[in-house]
Coordinates of C-alpha atoms in Angstrom, one line a residue:
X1 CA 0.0 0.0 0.0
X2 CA 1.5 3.3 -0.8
X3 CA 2.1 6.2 1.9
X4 CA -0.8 8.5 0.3
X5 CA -3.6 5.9 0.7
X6 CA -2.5 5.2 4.3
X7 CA -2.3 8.3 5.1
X8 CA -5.9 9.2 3.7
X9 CA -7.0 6.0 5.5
X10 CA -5.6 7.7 8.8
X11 CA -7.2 11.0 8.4
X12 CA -10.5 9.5 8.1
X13 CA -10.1 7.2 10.8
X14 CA -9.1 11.0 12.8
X15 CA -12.0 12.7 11.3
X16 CA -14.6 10.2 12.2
X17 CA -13.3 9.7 16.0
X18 CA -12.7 13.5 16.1
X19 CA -16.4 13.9 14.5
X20 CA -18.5 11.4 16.6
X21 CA -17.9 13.6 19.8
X22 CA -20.1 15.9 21.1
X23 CA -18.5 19.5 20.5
X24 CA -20.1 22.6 21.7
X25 CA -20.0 25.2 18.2
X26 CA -19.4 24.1 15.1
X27 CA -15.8 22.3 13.4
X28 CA -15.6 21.5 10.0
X29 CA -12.0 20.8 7.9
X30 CA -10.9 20.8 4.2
X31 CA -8.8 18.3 2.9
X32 CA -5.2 19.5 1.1
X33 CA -3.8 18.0 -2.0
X34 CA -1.0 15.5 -1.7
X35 CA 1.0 17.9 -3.6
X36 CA 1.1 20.4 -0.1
X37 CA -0.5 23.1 0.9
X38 CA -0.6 25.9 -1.5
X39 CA -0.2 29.9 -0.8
X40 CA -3.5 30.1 -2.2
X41 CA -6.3 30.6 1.1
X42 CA -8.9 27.9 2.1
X43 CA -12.1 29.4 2.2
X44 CA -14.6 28.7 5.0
X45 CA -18.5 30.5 4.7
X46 CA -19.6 30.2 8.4
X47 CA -23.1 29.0 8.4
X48 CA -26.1 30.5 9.7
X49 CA -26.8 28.5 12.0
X50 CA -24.1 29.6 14.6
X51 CA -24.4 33.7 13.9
X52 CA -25.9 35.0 17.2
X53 CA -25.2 37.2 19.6
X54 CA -23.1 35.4 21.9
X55 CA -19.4 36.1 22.0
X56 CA -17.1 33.3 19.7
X57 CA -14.7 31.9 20.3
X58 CA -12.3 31.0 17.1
X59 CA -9.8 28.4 16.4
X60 CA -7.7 27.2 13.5
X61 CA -7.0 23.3 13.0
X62 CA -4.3 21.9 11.3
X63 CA -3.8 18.0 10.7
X64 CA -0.2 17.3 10.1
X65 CA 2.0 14.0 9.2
X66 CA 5.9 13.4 9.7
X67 CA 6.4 14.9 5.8
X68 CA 6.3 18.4 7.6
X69 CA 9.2 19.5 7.5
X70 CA 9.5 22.4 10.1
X71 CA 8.7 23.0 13.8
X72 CA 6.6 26.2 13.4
X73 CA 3.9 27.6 11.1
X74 CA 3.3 30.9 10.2
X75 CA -0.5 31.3 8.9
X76 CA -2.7 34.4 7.4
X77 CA -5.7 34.6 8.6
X78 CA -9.0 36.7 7.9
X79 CA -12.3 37.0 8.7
X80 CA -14.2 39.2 6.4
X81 CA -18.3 40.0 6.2
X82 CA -18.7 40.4 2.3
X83 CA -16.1 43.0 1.1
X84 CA -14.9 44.4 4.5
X85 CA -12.7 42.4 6.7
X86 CA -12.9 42.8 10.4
X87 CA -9.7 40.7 11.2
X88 CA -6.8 39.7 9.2
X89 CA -4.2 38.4 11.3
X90 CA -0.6 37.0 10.8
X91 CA 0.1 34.4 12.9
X92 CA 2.9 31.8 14.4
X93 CA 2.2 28.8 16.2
X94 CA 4.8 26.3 17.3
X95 CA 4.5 22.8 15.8
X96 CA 7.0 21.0 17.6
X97 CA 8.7 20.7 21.1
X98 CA 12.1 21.6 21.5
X99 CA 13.2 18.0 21.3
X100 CA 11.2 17.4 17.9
X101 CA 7.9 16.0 19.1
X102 CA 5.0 16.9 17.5
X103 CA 2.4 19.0 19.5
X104 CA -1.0 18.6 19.1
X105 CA -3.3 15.2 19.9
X106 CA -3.7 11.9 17.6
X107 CA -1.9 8.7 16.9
X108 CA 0.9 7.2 15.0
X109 CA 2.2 10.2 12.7
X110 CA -0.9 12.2 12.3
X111 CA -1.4 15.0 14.7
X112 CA -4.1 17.6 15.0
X113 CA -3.6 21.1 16.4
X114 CA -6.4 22.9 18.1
X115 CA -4.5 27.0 17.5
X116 CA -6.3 29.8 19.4
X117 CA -6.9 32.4 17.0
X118 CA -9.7 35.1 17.9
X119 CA -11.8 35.4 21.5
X120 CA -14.7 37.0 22.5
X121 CA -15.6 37.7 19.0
X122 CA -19.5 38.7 18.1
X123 CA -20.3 37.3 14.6
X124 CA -21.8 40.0 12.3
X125 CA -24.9 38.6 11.1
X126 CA -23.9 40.5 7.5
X127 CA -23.7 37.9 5.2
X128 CA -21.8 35.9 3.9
X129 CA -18.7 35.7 6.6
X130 CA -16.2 34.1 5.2
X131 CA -13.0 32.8 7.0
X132 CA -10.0 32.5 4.7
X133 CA -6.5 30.7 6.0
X134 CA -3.8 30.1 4.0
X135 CA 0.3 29.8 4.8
X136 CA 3.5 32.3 5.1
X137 CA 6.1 30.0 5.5
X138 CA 9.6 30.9 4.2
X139 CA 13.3 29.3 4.6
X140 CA 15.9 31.0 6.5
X141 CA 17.6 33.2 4.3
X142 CA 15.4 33.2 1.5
X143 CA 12.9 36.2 0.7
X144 CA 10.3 34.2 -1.4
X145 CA 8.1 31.6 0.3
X146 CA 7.4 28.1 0.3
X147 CA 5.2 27.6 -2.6
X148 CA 3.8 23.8 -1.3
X149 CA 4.1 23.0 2.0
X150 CA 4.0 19.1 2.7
X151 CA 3.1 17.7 5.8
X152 CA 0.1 19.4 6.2
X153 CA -3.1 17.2 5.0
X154 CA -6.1 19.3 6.3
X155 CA -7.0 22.5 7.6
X156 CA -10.0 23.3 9.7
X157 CA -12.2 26.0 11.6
X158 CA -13.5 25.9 14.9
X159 CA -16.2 28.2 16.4
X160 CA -17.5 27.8 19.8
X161 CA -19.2 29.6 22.3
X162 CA -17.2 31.6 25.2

């Protein structure tokens, strides 16, 4: 069996574990190519279903394998309502302990990262919100970025209730 299949096998073993808990909000992931994950953003439309007035909570999820090749990530995030954007955010988040271990939860060499990105946030209920992530990684040294980034085999949204 070749390493894509078992690692799409692995993923949706994750997913449907991950998805058969109770969670308070709402989660939902997009799968990325086995080529890496591009510079281009992953679009998320939050649904209507969790626009109130309560205050948000948001987090960004990453699902990573042992093909990643760094211990940090730097990610560009943005919430817009239509045309406007209320937050657009760079951001870095550790991927790895000191000593090379991956952070985050799972088995064998998939790992999923729960990243605190935005609190206390009331969802406009202007439509459509859109939440876009995509990746600023770059090499030591070298001005233009990483154009695929491997290692990285979905990324996900999470928006919960303070």
């Amino acid at each position: 069996m070749n390493r894509s299949i078992i690692n799409i096998f692995l993923a949706y073993l994750i997913s449907i574990n991950f998805g058969c808990r109770p969670q308070k909000g709402y989660t939902f992931y997009k799968s990325v190519s086995n080529d890496g994950l591009g510079v281009n953003p992953i679009i998320f439309k939050v649904p209507k279903k969790i626009i109130n007035s309560s205050k948000k909570n948001i987090f960004l999820r990453l699902r990573n394998n042992n093909d990643y090749p760094y211990s940090n990530i730097f990610l560009l995030a943005s919430l817009r309502s239509g045309e406007d954007k209320i937050y657009d955010d760079t951001l870095e988040y550790a991927m790895a302990s000191p000593d090379g271990k991956w952070l985050g939860i799972g088995f064998n060499e998939i790992k999923e990262s729960k990243l605190w990105w935005l609190g206390g946030v009331i969802l406009s209920n202007q439509e459509p919100l859109i939440i876009e992530v995509s990746h600023a990684v770059r090499n030591n040294g070298e001005e233009k970025g990483v154009s695929k980034l491997k290692g990285i085999i979905s990324v996900g949204i999470s928006i919960e209730d303070e």
